[in-house]
Short mmCIF file of C-alpha atoms (C1' of nucleotides) and ligand atoms in Angstrom, two decimals:
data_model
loop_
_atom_site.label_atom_id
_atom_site.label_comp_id
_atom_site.label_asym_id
_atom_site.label_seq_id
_atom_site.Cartn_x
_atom_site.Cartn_y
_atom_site.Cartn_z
CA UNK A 16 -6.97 24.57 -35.23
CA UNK A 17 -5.04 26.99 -32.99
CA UNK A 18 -1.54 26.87 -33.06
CA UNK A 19 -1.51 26.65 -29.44
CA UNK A 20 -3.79 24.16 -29.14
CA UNK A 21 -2.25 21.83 -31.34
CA UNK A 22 1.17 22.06 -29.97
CA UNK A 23 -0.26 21.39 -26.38
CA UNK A 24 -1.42 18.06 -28.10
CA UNK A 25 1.37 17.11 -29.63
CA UNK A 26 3.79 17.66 -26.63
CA UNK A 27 1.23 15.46 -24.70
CA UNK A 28 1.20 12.84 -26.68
CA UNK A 29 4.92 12.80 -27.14
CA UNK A 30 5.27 12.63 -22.80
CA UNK A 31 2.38 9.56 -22.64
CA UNK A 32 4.10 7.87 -25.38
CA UNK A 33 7.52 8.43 -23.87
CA UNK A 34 9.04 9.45 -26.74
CA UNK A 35 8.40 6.40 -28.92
CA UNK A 36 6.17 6.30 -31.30
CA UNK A 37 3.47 4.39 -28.84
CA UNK A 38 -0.17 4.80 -29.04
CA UNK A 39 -1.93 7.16 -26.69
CA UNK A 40 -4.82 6.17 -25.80
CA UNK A 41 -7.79 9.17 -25.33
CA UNK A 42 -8.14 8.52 -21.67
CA UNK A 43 -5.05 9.20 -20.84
CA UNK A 44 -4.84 12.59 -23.10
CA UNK A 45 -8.48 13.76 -21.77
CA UNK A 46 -6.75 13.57 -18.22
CA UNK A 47 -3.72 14.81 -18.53
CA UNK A 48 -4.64 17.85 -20.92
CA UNK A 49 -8.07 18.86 -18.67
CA UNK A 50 -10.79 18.28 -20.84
CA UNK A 51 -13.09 15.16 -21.52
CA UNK A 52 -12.64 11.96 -23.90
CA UNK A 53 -15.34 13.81 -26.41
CA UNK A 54 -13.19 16.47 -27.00
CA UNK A 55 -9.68 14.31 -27.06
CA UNK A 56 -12.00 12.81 -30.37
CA UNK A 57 -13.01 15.68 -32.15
CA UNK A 58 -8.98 16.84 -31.61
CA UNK A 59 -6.84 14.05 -32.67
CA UNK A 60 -9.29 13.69 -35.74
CA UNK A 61 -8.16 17.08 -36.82
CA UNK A 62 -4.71 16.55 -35.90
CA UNK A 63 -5.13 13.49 -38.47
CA UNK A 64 -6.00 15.84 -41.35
CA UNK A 65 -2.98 17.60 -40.55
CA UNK A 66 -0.81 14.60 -41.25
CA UNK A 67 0.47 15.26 -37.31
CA UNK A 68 -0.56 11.65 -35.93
CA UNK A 69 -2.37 8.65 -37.33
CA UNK A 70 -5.48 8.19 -35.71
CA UNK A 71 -6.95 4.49 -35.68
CA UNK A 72 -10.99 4.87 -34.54
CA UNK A 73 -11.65 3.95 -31.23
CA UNK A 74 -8.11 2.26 -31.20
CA UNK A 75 -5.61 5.17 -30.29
CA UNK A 76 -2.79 8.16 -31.52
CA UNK A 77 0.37 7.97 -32.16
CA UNK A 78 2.45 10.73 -33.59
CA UNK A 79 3.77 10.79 -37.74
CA UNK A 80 7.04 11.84 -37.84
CA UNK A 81 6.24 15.38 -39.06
CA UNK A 82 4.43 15.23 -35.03
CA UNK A 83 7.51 14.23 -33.33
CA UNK A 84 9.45 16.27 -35.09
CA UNK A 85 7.20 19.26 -34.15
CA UNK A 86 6.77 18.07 -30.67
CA UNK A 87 10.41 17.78 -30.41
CA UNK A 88 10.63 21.45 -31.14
CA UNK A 89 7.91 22.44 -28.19
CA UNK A 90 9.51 19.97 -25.94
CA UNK A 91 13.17 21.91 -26.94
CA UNK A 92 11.60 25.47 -26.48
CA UNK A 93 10.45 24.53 -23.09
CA UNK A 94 13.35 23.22 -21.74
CA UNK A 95 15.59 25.95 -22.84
CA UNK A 96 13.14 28.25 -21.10
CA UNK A 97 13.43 26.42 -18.05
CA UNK A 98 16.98 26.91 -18.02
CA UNK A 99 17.22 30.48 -19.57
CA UNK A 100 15.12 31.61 -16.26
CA UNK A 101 17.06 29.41 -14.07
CA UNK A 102 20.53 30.39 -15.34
CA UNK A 103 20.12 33.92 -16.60
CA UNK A 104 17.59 35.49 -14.57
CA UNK A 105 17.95 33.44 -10.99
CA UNK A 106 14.45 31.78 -10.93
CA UNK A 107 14.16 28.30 -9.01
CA UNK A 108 12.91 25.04 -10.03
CA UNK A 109 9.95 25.30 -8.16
CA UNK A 110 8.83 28.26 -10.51
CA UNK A 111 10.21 27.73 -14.18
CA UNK A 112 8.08 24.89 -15.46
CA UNK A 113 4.69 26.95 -15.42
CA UNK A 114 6.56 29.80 -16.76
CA UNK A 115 7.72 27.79 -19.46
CA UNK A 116 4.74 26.45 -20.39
CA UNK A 117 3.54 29.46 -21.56
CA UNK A 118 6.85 30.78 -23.15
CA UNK A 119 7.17 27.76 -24.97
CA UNK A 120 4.26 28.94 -27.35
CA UNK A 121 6.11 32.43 -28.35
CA UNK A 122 6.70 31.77 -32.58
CA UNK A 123 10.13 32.54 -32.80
CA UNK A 124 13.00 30.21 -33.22
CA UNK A 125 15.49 32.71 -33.72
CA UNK A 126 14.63 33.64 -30.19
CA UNK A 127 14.92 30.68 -28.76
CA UNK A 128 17.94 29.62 -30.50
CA UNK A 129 19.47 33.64 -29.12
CA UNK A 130 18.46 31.69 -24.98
CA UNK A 131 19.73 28.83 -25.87
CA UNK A 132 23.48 30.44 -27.20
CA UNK A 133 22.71 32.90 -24.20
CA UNK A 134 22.86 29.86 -21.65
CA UNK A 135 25.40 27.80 -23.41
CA UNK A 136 23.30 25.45 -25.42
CA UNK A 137 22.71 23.66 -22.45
CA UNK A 138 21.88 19.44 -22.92
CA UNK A 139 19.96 19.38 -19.65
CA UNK A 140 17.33 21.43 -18.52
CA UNK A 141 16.95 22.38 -14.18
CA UNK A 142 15.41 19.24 -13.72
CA UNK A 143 17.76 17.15 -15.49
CA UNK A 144 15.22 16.40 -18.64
CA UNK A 145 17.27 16.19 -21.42
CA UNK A 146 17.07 19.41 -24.32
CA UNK A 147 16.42 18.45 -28.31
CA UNK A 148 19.01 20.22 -30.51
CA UNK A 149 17.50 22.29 -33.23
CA UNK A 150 17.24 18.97 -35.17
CA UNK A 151 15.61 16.82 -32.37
CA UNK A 152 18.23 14.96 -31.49
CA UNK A 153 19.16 14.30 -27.52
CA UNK A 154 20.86 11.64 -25.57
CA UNK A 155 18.65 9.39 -24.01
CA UNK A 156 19.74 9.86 -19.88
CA UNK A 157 20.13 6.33 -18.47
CA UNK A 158 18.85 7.22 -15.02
CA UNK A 159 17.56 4.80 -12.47
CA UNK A 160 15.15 5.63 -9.00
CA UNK A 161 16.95 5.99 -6.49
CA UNK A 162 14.26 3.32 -4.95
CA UNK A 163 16.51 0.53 -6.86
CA UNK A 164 19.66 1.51 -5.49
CA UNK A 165 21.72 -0.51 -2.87
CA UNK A 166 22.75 0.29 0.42
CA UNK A 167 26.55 1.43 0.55
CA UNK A 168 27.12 2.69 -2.64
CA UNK A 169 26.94 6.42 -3.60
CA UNK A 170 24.89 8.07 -6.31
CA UNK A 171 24.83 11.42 -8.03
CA UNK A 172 21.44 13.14 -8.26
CA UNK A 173 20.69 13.85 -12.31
CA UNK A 174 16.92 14.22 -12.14
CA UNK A 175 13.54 14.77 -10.90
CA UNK A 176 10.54 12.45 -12.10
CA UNK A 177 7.97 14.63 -10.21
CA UNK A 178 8.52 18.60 -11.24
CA UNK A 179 5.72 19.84 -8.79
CA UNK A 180 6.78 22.94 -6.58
CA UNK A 181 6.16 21.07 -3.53
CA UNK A 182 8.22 18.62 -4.22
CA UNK A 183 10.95 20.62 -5.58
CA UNK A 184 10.71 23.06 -2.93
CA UNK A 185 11.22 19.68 -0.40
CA UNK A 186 14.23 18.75 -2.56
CA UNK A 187 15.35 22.76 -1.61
CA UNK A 188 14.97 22.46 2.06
CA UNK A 189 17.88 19.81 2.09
CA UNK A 190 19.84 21.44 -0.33
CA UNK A 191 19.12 18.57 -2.73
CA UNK A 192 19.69 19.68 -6.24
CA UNK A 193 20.98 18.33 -9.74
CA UNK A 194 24.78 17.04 -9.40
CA UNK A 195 24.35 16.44 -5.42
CA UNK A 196 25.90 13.29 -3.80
CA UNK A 197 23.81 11.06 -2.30
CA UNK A 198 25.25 8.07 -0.40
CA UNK A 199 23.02 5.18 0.46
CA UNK A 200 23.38 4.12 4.16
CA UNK A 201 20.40 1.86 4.51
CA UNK A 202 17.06 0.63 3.36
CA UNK A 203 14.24 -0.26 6.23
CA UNK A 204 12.79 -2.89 4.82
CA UNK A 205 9.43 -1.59 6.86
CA UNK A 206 8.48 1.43 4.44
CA UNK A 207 11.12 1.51 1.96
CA UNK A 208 12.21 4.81 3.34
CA UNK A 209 15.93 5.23 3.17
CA UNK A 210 18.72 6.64 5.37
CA UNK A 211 21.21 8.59 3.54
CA UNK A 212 23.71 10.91 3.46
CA UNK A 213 23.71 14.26 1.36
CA UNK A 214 25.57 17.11 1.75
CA UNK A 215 27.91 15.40 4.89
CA UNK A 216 24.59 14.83 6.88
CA UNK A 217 22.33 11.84 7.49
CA UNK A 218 18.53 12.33 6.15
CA UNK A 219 16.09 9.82 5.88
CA UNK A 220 14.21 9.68 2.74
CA UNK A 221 10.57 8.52 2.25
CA UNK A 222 9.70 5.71 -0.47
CA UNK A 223 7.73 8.67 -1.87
CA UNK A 224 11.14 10.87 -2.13
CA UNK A 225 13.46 8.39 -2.92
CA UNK A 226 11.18 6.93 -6.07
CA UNK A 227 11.40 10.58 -7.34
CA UNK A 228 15.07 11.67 -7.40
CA UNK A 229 17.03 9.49 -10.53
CA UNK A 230 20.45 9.09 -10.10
CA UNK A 231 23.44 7.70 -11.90
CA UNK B 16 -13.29 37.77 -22.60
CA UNK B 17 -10.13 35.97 -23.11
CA UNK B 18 -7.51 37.86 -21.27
CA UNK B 19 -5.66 38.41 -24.17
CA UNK B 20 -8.19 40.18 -25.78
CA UNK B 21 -8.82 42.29 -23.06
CA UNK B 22 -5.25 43.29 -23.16
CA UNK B 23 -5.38 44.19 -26.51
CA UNK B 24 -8.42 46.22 -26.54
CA UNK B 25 -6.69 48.14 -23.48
CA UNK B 26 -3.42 48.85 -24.81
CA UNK B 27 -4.99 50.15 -28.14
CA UNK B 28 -7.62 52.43 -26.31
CA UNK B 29 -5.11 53.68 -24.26
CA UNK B 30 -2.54 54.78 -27.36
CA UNK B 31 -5.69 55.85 -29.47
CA UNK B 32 -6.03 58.47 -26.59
CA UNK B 33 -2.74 59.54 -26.54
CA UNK B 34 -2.16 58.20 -22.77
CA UNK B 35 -4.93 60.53 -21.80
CA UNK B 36 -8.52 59.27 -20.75
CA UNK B 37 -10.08 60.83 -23.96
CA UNK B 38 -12.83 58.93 -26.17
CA UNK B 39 -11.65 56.69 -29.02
CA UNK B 40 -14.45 55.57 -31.62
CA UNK B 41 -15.32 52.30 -32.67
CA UNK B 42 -13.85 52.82 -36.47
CA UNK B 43 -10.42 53.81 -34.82
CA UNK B 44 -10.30 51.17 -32.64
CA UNK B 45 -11.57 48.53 -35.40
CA UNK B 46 -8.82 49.67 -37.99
CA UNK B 47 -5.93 49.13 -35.46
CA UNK B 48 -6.80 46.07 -34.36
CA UNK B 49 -7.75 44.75 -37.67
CA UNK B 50 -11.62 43.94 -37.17
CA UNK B 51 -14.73 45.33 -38.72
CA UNK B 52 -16.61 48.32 -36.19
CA UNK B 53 -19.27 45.67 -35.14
CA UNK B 54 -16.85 43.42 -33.70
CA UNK B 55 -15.57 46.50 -31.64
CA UNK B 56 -18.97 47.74 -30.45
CA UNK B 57 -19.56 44.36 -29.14
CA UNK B 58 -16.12 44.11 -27.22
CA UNK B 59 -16.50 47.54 -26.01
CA UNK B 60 -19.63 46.49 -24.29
CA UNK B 61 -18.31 44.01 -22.59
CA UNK B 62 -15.19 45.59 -21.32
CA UNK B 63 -17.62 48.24 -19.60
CA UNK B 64 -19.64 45.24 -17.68
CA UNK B 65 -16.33 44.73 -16.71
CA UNK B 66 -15.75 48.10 -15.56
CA UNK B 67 -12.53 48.81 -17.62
CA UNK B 68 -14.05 51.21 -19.94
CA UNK B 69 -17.02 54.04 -19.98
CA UNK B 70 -18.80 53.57 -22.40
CA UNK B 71 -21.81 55.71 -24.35
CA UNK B 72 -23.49 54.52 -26.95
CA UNK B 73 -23.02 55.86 -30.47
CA UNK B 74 -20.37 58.29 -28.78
CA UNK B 75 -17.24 56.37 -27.65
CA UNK B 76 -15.16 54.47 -25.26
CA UNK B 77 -12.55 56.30 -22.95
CA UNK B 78 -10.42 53.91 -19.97
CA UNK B 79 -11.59 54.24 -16.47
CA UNK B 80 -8.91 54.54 -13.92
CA UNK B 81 -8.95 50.61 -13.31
CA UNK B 82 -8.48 50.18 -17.24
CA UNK B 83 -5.86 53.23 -17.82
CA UNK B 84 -3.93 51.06 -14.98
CA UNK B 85 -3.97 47.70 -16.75
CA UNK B 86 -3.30 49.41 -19.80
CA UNK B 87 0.09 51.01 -18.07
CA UNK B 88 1.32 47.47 -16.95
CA UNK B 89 0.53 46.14 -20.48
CA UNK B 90 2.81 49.05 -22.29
CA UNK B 91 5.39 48.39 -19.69
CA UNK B 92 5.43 45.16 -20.53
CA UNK B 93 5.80 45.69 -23.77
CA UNK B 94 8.73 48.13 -23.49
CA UNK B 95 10.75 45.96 -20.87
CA UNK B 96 10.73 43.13 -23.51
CA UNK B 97 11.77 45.48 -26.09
CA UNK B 98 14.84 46.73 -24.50
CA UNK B 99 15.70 43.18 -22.82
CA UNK B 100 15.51 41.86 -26.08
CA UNK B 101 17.34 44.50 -27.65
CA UNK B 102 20.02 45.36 -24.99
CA UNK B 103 20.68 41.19 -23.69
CA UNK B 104 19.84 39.08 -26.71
CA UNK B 105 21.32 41.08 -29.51
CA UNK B 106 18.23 41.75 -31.39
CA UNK B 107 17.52 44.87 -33.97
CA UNK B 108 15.18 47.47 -32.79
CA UNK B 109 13.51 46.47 -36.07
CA UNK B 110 12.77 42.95 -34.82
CA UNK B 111 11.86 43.95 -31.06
CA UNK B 112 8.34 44.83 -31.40
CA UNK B 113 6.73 41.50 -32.87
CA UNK B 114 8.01 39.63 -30.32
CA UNK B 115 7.14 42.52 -27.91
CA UNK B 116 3.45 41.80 -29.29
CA UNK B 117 3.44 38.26 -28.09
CA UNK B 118 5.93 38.49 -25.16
CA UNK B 119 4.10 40.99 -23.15
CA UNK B 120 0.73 39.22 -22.39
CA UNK B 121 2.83 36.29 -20.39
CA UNK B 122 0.76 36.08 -16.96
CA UNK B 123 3.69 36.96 -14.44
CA UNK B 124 4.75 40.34 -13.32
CA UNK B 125 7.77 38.84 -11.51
CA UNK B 126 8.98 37.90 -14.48
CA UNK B 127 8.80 41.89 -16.12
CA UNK B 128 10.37 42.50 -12.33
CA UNK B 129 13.42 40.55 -13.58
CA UNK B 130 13.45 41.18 -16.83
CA UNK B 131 13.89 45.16 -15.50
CA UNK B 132 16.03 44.60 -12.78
CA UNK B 133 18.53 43.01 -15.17
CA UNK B 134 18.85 45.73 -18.10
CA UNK B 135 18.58 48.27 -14.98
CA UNK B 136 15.02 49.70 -14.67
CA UNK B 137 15.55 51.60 -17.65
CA UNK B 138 13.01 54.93 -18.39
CA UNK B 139 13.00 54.55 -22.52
CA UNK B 140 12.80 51.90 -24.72
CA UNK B 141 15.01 51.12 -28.20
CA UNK B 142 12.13 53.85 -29.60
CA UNK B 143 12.53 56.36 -27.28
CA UNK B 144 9.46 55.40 -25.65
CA UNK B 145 9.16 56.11 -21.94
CA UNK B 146 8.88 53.09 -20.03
CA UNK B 147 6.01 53.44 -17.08
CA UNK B 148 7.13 52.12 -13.56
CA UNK B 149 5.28 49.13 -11.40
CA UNK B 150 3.04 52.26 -10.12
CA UNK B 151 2.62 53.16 -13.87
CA UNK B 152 4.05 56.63 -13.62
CA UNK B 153 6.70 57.86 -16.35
CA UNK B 154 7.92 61.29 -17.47
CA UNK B 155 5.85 62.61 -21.15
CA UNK B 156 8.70 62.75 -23.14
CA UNK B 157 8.91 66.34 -25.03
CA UNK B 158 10.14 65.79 -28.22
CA UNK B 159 9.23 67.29 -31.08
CA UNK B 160 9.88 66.26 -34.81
CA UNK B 161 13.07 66.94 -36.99
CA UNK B 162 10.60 68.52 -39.81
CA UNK B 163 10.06 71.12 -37.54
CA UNK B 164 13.50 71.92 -36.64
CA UNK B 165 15.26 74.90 -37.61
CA UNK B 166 18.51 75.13 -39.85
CA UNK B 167 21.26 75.76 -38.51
CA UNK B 168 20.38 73.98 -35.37
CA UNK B 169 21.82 70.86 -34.08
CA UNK B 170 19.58 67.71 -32.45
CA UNK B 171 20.15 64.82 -30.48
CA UNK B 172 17.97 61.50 -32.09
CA UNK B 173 15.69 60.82 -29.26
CA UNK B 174 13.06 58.70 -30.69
CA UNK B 175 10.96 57.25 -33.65
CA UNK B 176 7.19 58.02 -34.91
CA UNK B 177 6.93 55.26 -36.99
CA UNK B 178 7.97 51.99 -35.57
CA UNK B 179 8.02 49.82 -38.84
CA UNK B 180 10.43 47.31 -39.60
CA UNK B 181 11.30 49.24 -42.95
CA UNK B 182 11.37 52.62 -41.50
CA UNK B 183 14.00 51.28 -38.61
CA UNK B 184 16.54 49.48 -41.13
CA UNK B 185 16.57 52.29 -43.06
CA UNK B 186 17.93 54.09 -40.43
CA UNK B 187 20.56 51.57 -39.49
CA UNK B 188 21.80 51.95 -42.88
CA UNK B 189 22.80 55.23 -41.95
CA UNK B 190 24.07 54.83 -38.55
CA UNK B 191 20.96 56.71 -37.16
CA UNK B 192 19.81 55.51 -33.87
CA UNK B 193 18.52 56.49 -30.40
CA UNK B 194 21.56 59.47 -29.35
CA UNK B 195 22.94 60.21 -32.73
CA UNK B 196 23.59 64.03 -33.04
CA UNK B 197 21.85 65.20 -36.04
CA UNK B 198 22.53 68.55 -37.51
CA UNK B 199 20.06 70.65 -39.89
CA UNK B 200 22.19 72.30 -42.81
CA UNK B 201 19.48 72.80 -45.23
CA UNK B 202 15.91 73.17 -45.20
CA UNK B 203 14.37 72.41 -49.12
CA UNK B 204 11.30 74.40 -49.49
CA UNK B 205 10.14 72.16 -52.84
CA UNK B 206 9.99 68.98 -51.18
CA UNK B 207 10.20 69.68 -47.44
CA UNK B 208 13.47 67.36 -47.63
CA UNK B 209 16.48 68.28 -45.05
CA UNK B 210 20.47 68.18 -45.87
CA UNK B 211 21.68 67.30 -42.59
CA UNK B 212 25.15 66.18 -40.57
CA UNK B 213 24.79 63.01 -39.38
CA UNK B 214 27.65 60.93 -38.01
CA UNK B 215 30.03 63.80 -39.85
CA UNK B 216 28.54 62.42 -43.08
CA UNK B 217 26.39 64.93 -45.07
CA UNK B 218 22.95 63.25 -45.56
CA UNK B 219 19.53 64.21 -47.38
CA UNK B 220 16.46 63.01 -45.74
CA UNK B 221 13.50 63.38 -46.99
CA UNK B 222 10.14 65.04 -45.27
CA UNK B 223 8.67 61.14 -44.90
CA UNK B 224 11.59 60.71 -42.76
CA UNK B 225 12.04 63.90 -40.91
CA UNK B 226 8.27 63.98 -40.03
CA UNK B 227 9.13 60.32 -38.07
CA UNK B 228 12.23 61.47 -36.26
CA UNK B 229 11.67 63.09 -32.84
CA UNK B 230 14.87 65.27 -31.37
CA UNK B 231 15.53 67.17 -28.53
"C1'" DA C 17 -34.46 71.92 -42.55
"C1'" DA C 18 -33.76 68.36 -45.89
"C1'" DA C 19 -30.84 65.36 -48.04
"C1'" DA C 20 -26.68 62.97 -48.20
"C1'" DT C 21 -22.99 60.92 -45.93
"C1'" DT C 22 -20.66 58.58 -42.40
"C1'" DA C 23 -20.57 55.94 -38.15
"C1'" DA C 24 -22.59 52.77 -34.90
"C1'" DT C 25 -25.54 49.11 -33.77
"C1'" DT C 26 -28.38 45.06 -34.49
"C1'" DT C 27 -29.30 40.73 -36.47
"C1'" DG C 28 -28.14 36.36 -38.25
"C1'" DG C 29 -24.28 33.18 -39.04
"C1'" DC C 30 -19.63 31.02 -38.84
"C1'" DT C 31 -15.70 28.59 -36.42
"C1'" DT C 32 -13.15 26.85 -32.49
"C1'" DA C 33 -12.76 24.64 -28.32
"C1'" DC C 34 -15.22 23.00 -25.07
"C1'" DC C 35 -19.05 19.91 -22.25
"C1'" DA C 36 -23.04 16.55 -21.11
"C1'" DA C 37 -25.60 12.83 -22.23
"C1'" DA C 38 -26.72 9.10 -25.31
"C1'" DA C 39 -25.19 5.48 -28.35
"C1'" DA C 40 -21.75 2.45 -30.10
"C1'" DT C 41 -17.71 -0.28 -29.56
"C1'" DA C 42 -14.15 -2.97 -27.36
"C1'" DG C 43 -12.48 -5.61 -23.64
"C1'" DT C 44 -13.18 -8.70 -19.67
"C1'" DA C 45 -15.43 -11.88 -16.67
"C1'" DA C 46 -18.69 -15.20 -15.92
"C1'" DT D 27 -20.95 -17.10 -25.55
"C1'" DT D 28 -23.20 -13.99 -23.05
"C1'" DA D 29 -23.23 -10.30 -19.81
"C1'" DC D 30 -21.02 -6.65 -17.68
"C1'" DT D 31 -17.75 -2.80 -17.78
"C1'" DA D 32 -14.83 0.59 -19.59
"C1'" DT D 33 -13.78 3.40 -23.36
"C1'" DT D 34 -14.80 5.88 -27.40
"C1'" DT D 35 -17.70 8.20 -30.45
"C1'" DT D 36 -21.82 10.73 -31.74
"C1'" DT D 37 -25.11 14.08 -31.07
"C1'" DG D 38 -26.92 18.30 -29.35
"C1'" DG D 39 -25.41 22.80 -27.04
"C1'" DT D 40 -22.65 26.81 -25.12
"C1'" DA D 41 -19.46 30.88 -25.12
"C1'" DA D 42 -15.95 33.73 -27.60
"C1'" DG D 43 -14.57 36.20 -31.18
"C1'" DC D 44 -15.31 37.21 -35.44
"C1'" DC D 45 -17.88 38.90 -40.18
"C1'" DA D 46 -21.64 40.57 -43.65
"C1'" DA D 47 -25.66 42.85 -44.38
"C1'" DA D 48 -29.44 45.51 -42.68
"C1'" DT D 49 -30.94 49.08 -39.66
"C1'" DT D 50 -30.57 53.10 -36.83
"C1'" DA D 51 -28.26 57.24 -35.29
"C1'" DA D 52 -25.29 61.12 -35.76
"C1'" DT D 53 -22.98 64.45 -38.57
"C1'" DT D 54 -22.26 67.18 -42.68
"C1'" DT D 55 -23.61 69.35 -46.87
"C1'" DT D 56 -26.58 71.50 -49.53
MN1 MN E 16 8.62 21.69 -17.42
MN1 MN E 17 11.99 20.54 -16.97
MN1 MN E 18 6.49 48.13 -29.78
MN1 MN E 19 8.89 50.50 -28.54
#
DNA sequence: AAAATTAATTTGGCTTACCAAAAATAGTAA
DNA sequence: TTACTATTTTTGGTAAGCCAAATTAATTTT
């Protein structure tokens, strides 16, 4: 199996299972990685001779620890790519995640652990995903939606859960970005949109916008 | 073809024939890139369908203008990772050109634009190696090799024939690198061997080594 | 000009990552 | 419990990139 190949599995299944351990079911990876159920099969059963994840027939995948532990590493090498070509070379955050995805395949740890030293050894990538240190190991961010937060209090932005350009290139436009304060004025009950204020001026946010930005 | 093939095939062609359009045979082209002559005839015939190569059978390949271009932006691409890696990540000129080998077929030229931009458009690379513009033009370098030098003379290090790993930390071992003023004592008839000044440290190197050091 | 040598091409096969369609299995609703 | 539905697996097939062996073509030597 192609090197490539394999790690775009792993990191999948690692992202549907949320980190845990959780089964994946084939669906879900034939969707999210392009190609059909058949060929999500064929994979994961080769995957299972590599000792990378158990694989139950026709039940589901979930990654050994030698898997998370590799998917850790692509997951790290992606996120300190993301921030290398933020930080150190002035790319936004509209543009670094498809970059990354295929840096993040370049065989060399030394290199990425030269970025990484580069950039600080960074614990958060642009988007305010949490990095893996060389051994895996990352603090669990305790964000919430900004959808479940109360009128009058005030909020600091710490993440994205949608990374697409479009809507990163929105967040831009109102010079909403990682570390911002957001205050909560009010919620309309009508469409969940809310009106807040960011940057000392009053926007309204769609339900759509506000169940995307994670604060703390 | 898989682009990265196609890159391949390009940037070997186009060193094969010496940055001219001249014909490169099959059993050249299969040795460098490490497959057997049939693979190459079939490759070869494909990258003239897509009109990157002429190709004759039983006579040769040679780039066409479209194919001398891509190969250009490939060695560019090369050479700007080489020196970034080199000159902002603190790696050996012995190390640069693996990662080089992977590093330069990453789909984005804005990212080469950067990566330039921030070591300063530079002209060589940590070999010596001219480094070809966006519009793919660069000055031929005219060096010639130490072994031809004359004794008595005195020469400034300006690049390296061979680009192994082996070759290169040798060279670091004596403080020889890209600049270093090299002076020609001795010339050995027997072996071809030179006594030279190097770093004001008397030094014999032998005709393996002179033969891969090119001086102005 | 033959014969011998070397290089190029053709032919048949392999592996990987895919897909489409059919068959099997599991899950849900009646 | 049976029928319907959704999901998974199996079964052929394709395209790329490769190799080994056989064939053809070009180049050297005699
Ligand atoms: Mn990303
Ligand atoms: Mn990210
Ligand atoms: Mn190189
Ligand atoms: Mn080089």
């Amino acid at each position: 199996m192609h090197q490539e190949t394999i790690e775009n599995y792993l990191k999948t299944i690692y992202h549907l299972s949320d980190g845990n351990a959780f089964v994946v079911t084939n669906k879900e990876l034939a969707e999210r990685l392009g190609v059909i159920p058949a060929t999500v099969t064929e994979a994961v059963k080769k995957l299972h001779v590599l000792k990378l994840v158990e694989y139950e027939k026709s039940y589901g995948t979930r990654l050994t620890s030698a898997g998370i532990k590799q998917a850790l590493n692509i997951v790290r090498r992606h996120r300190i790519w993301e921030t290398y070509l933020a930080q150190e070379l002035g790319f936004g955050w509209d543009e670094v995640h498809e970059l990354a995805e295929e840096l993040e395949h370049i065989k060399s740890d030394k290199l990425v652990q030269k970025l990484a030293q580069k950039i600080g050894n960074p614990s958060y990538d642009p988007h305010g995903d949490p990095i893996p240190d060389e051994k895996g190991r990352f603090q669990k961010a305790e964000f919430k939606k900004l959808a479940e937060a109360r009128a009058g209090k005030t909020y600091t932005l710490s993440g994205v859960a949608d990374h697409s350009p479009a809507f990163l290139k929105f967040l831009d436009r109102y010079n909403l970005k990682i570390g911002t304060t957001i205050k909560v004025l009010e919620i309309e009950n009508f469409d969940g949109s809310m009106l807040t204020l960011c940057n000392s001026k009053e926007i309204r946010l769609s339900l759509q916008v506000v169940s995307n930005l994670l604060v703390r």
